[in-house]
Tab-separated table of C-alpha atoms in Angstrom:
chain	number	residue	atom	x	y	z
A	1	UNK	CA	22.521	141.589	116.825
A	2	UNK	CA	20.399	144.964	115.794
A	3	UNK	CA	19.263	147.139	119.144
A	4	UNK	CA	15.344	148.259	119.057
A	5	UNK	CA	15.314	151.943	118.484
A	6	UNK	CA	12.317	151.784	120.902
A	7	UNK	CA	10.791	149.969	123.546
A	8	UNK	CA	8.335	148.348	122.631
A	9	UNK	CA	6.232	148.077	125.745
A	10	UNK	CA	5.042	151.625	126.279
A	11	UNK	CA	4.669	151.291	129.965
A	12	UNK	CA	8.424	151.941	129.569
A	13	UNK	CA	8.328	155.541	128.233
A	14	UNK	CA	11.740	156.540	127.988
A	15	UNK	CA	14.253	153.484	128.915
A	16	UNK	CA	16.044	151.509	126.426
A	17	UNK	CA	15.400	147.414	127.114
A	18	UNK	CA	18.173	145.352	128.691
A	19	UNK	CA	19.975	143.583	126.261
A	20	UNK	CA	22.154	140.905	128.512
A	21	UNK	CA	23.995	139.706	124.926
A	22	UNK	CA	27.042	141.983	124.199
A	23	UNK	CA	27.865	143.007	120.862
A	24	UNK	CA	31.421	143.977	120.636
A	25	UNK	CA	34.547	141.804	121.928
A	26	UNK	CA	34.846	143.077	125.747
A	27	UNK	CA	38.355	143.646	125.416
A	28	UNK	CA	41.506	143.281	122.499
A	29	UNK	CA	43.309	140.388	123.500
A	30	UNK	CA	46.844	142.054	123.098
A	31	UNK	CA	45.372	144.519	125.768
A	32	UNK	CA	43.731	141.640	128.105
A	33	UNK	CA	46.749	143.085	130.750
A	34	UNK	CA	45.518	146.027	131.231
A	35	UNK	CA	42.398	144.354	133.012
A	36	UNK	CA	42.572	144.854	136.386
A	37	UNK	CA	42.163	141.222	136.907
A	38	UNK	CA	44.956	140.831	134.961
A	39	UNK	CA	47.465	143.094	137.522
A	40	UNK	CA	48.147	140.206	139.863
A	41	UNK	CA	52.012	139.242	139.655
A	42	UNK	CA	51.702	135.168	140.432
A	43	UNK	CA	53.852	134.132	143.284
A	44	UNK	CA	56.777	132.203	141.036
A	45	UNK	CA	57.461	135.870	139.171
A	46	UNK	CA	57.311	137.501	142.526
A	47	UNK	CA	60.226	134.576	144.563
A	48	UNK	CA	62.154	135.329	140.964
A	49	UNK	CA	61.907	138.853	141.200
A	50	UNK	CA	62.424	139.041	145.087
A	51	UNK	CA	65.656	136.941	144.546
A	52	UNK	CA	66.768	138.931	141.746
A	53	UNK	CA	67.157	141.861	143.677
A	54	UNK	CA	68.784	140.398	146.598
A	55	UNK	CA	71.509	139.717	144.115
A	56	UNK	CA	71.893	143.569	143.541
A	57	UNK	CA	69.222	143.226	140.477
A	58	UNK	CA	67.146	146.108	139.455
A	59	UNK	CA	63.347	145.501	139.658
A	60	UNK	CA	63.193	147.096	136.012
A	61	UNK	CA	65.894	144.627	134.781
A	62	UNK	CA	64.327	141.704	136.772
A	63	UNK	CA	60.922	142.324	134.939
A	64	UNK	CA	63.274	142.969	131.727
A	65	UNK	CA	64.562	139.478	131.871
A	66	UNK	CA	60.971	137.828	131.820
A	67	UNK	CA	59.580	140.311	129.447
A	68	UNK	CA	62.456	138.617	127.367
A	69	UNK	CA	61.392	134.956	128.368
A	70	UNK	CA	58.174	135.881	127.528
A	71	UNK	CA	59.049	137.004	123.589
A	72	UNK	CA	57.636	140.634	125.139
A	73	UNK	CA	56.214	142.614	127.674
A	74	UNK	CA	52.379	142.029	126.136
A	75	UNK	CA	52.486	138.671	126.998
A	76	UNK	CA	53.683	138.888	130.543
A	77	UNK	CA	50.490	138.670	132.933
A	78	UNK	CA	51.519	142.023	134.725
A	79	UNK	CA	52.299	145.361	134.400
A	80	UNK	CA	55.960	146.599	135.502
A	81	UNK	CA	53.713	148.806	138.190
A	82	UNK	CA	52.061	145.750	139.528
A	83	UNK	CA	55.647	144.370	140.437
A	84	UNK	CA	56.935	147.220	142.336
A	85	UNK	CA	53.829	147.334	144.280
A	86	UNK	CA	53.783	143.708	145.366
A	87	UNK	CA	57.885	144.167	146.192
A	88	UNK	CA	57.301	147.119	147.814
A	89	UNK	CA	54.440	145.314	150.133
A	90	UNK	CA	56.377	142.149	150.487
A	91	UNK	CA	59.252	144.240	151.896
A	92	UNK	CA	57.439	145.697	154.591
A	93	UNK	CA	55.377	142.331	155.713
A	94	UNK	CA	59.038	140.390	155.496
A	95	UNK	CA	60.715	143.832	157.658
A	96	UNK	CA	63.635	143.528	154.359
A	97	UNK	CA	66.946	145.872	154.685
A	98	UNK	CA	65.856	149.233	155.423
A	99	UNK	CA	67.632	152.385	154.465
A	100	UNK	CA	68.907	152.748	157.871
A	101	UNK	CA	70.104	149.499	158.345
A	102	UNK	CA	71.966	149.661	154.917
A	103	UNK	CA	73.596	153.171	155.570
A	104	UNK	CA	74.583	151.407	158.785
A	105	UNK	CA	75.664	148.115	157.660
A	106	UNK	CA	77.991	150.745	155.087
A	107	UNK	CA	78.956	153.058	157.521
A	108	UNK	CA	80.782	149.586	159.067
A	109	UNK	CA	81.869	148.407	156.708
A	110	UNK	CA	84.239	151.638	156.238
A	111	UNK	CA	85.208	151.080	159.307
A	112	UNK	CA	87.457	147.943	157.574
A	113	UNK	CA	88.913	150.564	155.578
A	114	UNK	CA	89.136	153.277	158.368
A	115	UNK	CA	89.901	152.076	161.869
A	116	UNK	CA	89.323	155.104	162.244
A	117	UNK	CA	86.350	156.104	161.691
A	118	UNK	CA	83.501	157.050	164.561
A	119	UNK	CA	79.883	156.400	164.600
A	120	UNK	CA	77.435	156.705	166.708
A	121	UNK	CA	73.471	156.346	166.559
A	122	UNK	CA	70.691	156.213	168.166
A	123	UNK	CA	67.230	154.104	168.541
A	124	UNK	CA	63.435	155.240	169.037
A	125	UNK	CA	61.015	152.638	171.147
A	126	UNK	CA	60.130	151.016	167.720
A	127	UNK	CA	63.521	150.136	166.679
A	128	UNK	CA	63.962	153.002	164.265
A	129	UNK	CA	67.102	155.028	163.756
A	130	UNK	CA	66.622	158.390	165.209
A	131	UNK	CA	70.100	160.061	164.975
A	132	UNK	CA	72.875	159.471	163.413
A	133	UNK	CA	76.686	160.814	163.551
A	134	UNK	CA	79.874	160.027	161.852
A	135	UNK	CA	83.202	161.189	161.045
A	136	UNK	CA	86.290	159.501	159.305
A	137	UNK	CA	89.474	159.025	159.974
A	138	UNK	CA	90.859	162.054	158.456
A	139	UNK	CA	87.678	164.296	159.404
A	140	UNK	CA	88.658	163.205	163.147
A	141	UNK	CA	92.679	164.339	162.419
A	142	UNK	CA	91.369	167.890	160.578
A	143	UNK	CA	89.362	168.111	164.406
A	144	UNK	CA	92.290	167.954	166.476
A	145	UNK	CA	93.884	170.377	164.352
A	146	UNK	CA	91.711	173.229	163.154
A	147	UNK	CA	88.564	172.313	165.460
A	148	UNK	CA	88.929	175.728	167.680
A	149	UNK	CA	85.586	176.870	165.746
A	150	UNK	CA	83.255	175.277	164.440
A	151	UNK	CA	79.863	175.496	162.265
A	152	UNK	CA	76.824	173.826	161.369
A	153	UNK	CA	75.495	173.925	158.318
A	154	UNK	CA	71.999	172.568	157.740
A	155	UNK	CA	70.663	170.956	154.845
A	156	UNK	CA	66.935	171.413	156.014
A	157	UNK	CA	64.367	169.065	155.449
A	158	UNK	CA	65.287	168.246	151.895
A	159	UNK	CA	66.008	164.325	151.809
A	160	UNK	CA	62.481	161.911	151.517
A	161	UNK	CA	63.132	161.425	155.443
A	162	UNK	CA	62.722	165.390	156.338
A	163	UNK	CA	65.207	164.678	158.592
A	164	UNK	CA	67.822	167.882	159.068
A	165	UNK	CA	71.246	166.505	157.901
A	166	UNK	CA	74.616	168.507	159.457
A	167	UNK	CA	77.495	169.134	158.224
A	168	UNK	CA	80.022	169.975	160.859
A	169	UNK	CA	82.736	171.956	158.655
A	170	UNK	CA	85.883	173.628	160.055
A	171	UNK	CA	88.462	175.977	158.447
A	172	UNK	CA	91.955	175.333	158.447
A	173	UNK	CA	95.347	177.121	158.166
A	174	UNK	CA	94.817	177.799	154.525
A	175	UNK	CA	91.343	179.198	154.701
A	176	UNK	CA	90.020	175.457	153.715
A	177	UNK	CA	87.031	173.976	154.362
A	178	UNK	CA	87.379	170.701	156.487
A	179	UNK	CA	84.616	168.493	157.033
A	180	UNK	CA	84.707	167.354	160.684
A	181	UNK	CA	81.873	165.133	160.705
A	182	UNK	CA	78.021	164.705	159.735
A	183	UNK	CA	74.950	164.400	161.861
A	184	UNK	CA	71.367	163.245	160.844
A	185	UNK	CA	68.582	164.171	163.233
A	186	UNK	CA	65.095	163.370	164.094
A	187	UNK	CA	64.592	166.926	165.007
A	188	UNK	CA	66.071	170.110	165.767
A	189	UNK	CA	65.679	170.237	170.130
A	190	UNK	CA	67.951	171.747	172.187
A	191	UNK	CA	68.333	168.259	173.670
A	192	UNK	CA	69.828	166.678	170.946
A	193	UNK	CA	72.542	169.430	170.519
A	194	UNK	CA	73.429	168.865	174.421
């Protein structure tokens, strides 16, 4: 279709007429999945990815599996980032295990292997982990022998939660460093250290 060079109506001087007919393809079929309307991850595929995540399979591997079944990523009706966004949203809504619950579960699992491990933690009003202290059996025995002088090393706010990680340590009879325990704290107020 040919677009007229000028407006046939002189009263609309400087304006071209609106043509409701497209003179080109809207999108190439191989790029259809880039359109915003095609970024919705179908419920069945979301459930599939979530169940694979619960079995320890990463989201990227789950999507790679679906792409293999669909003969390529171009045939999926979404992009990998869409799946990550959907999974993150569902985890927030479903209140799936958080990092703090995972850490506590890990320490609980260690207690089956090391009966002398010591773990203490505090939760706030919203049931969020605020402070966490742990020391394994070897660290506790080292503290009993060499705990006259202790030191704190602060890895200051370098984790993704901006919470101070404290390493409590000392020196043994051979001038070697002994780790007595680890502490993750919510802040560095005086009450925390008492």
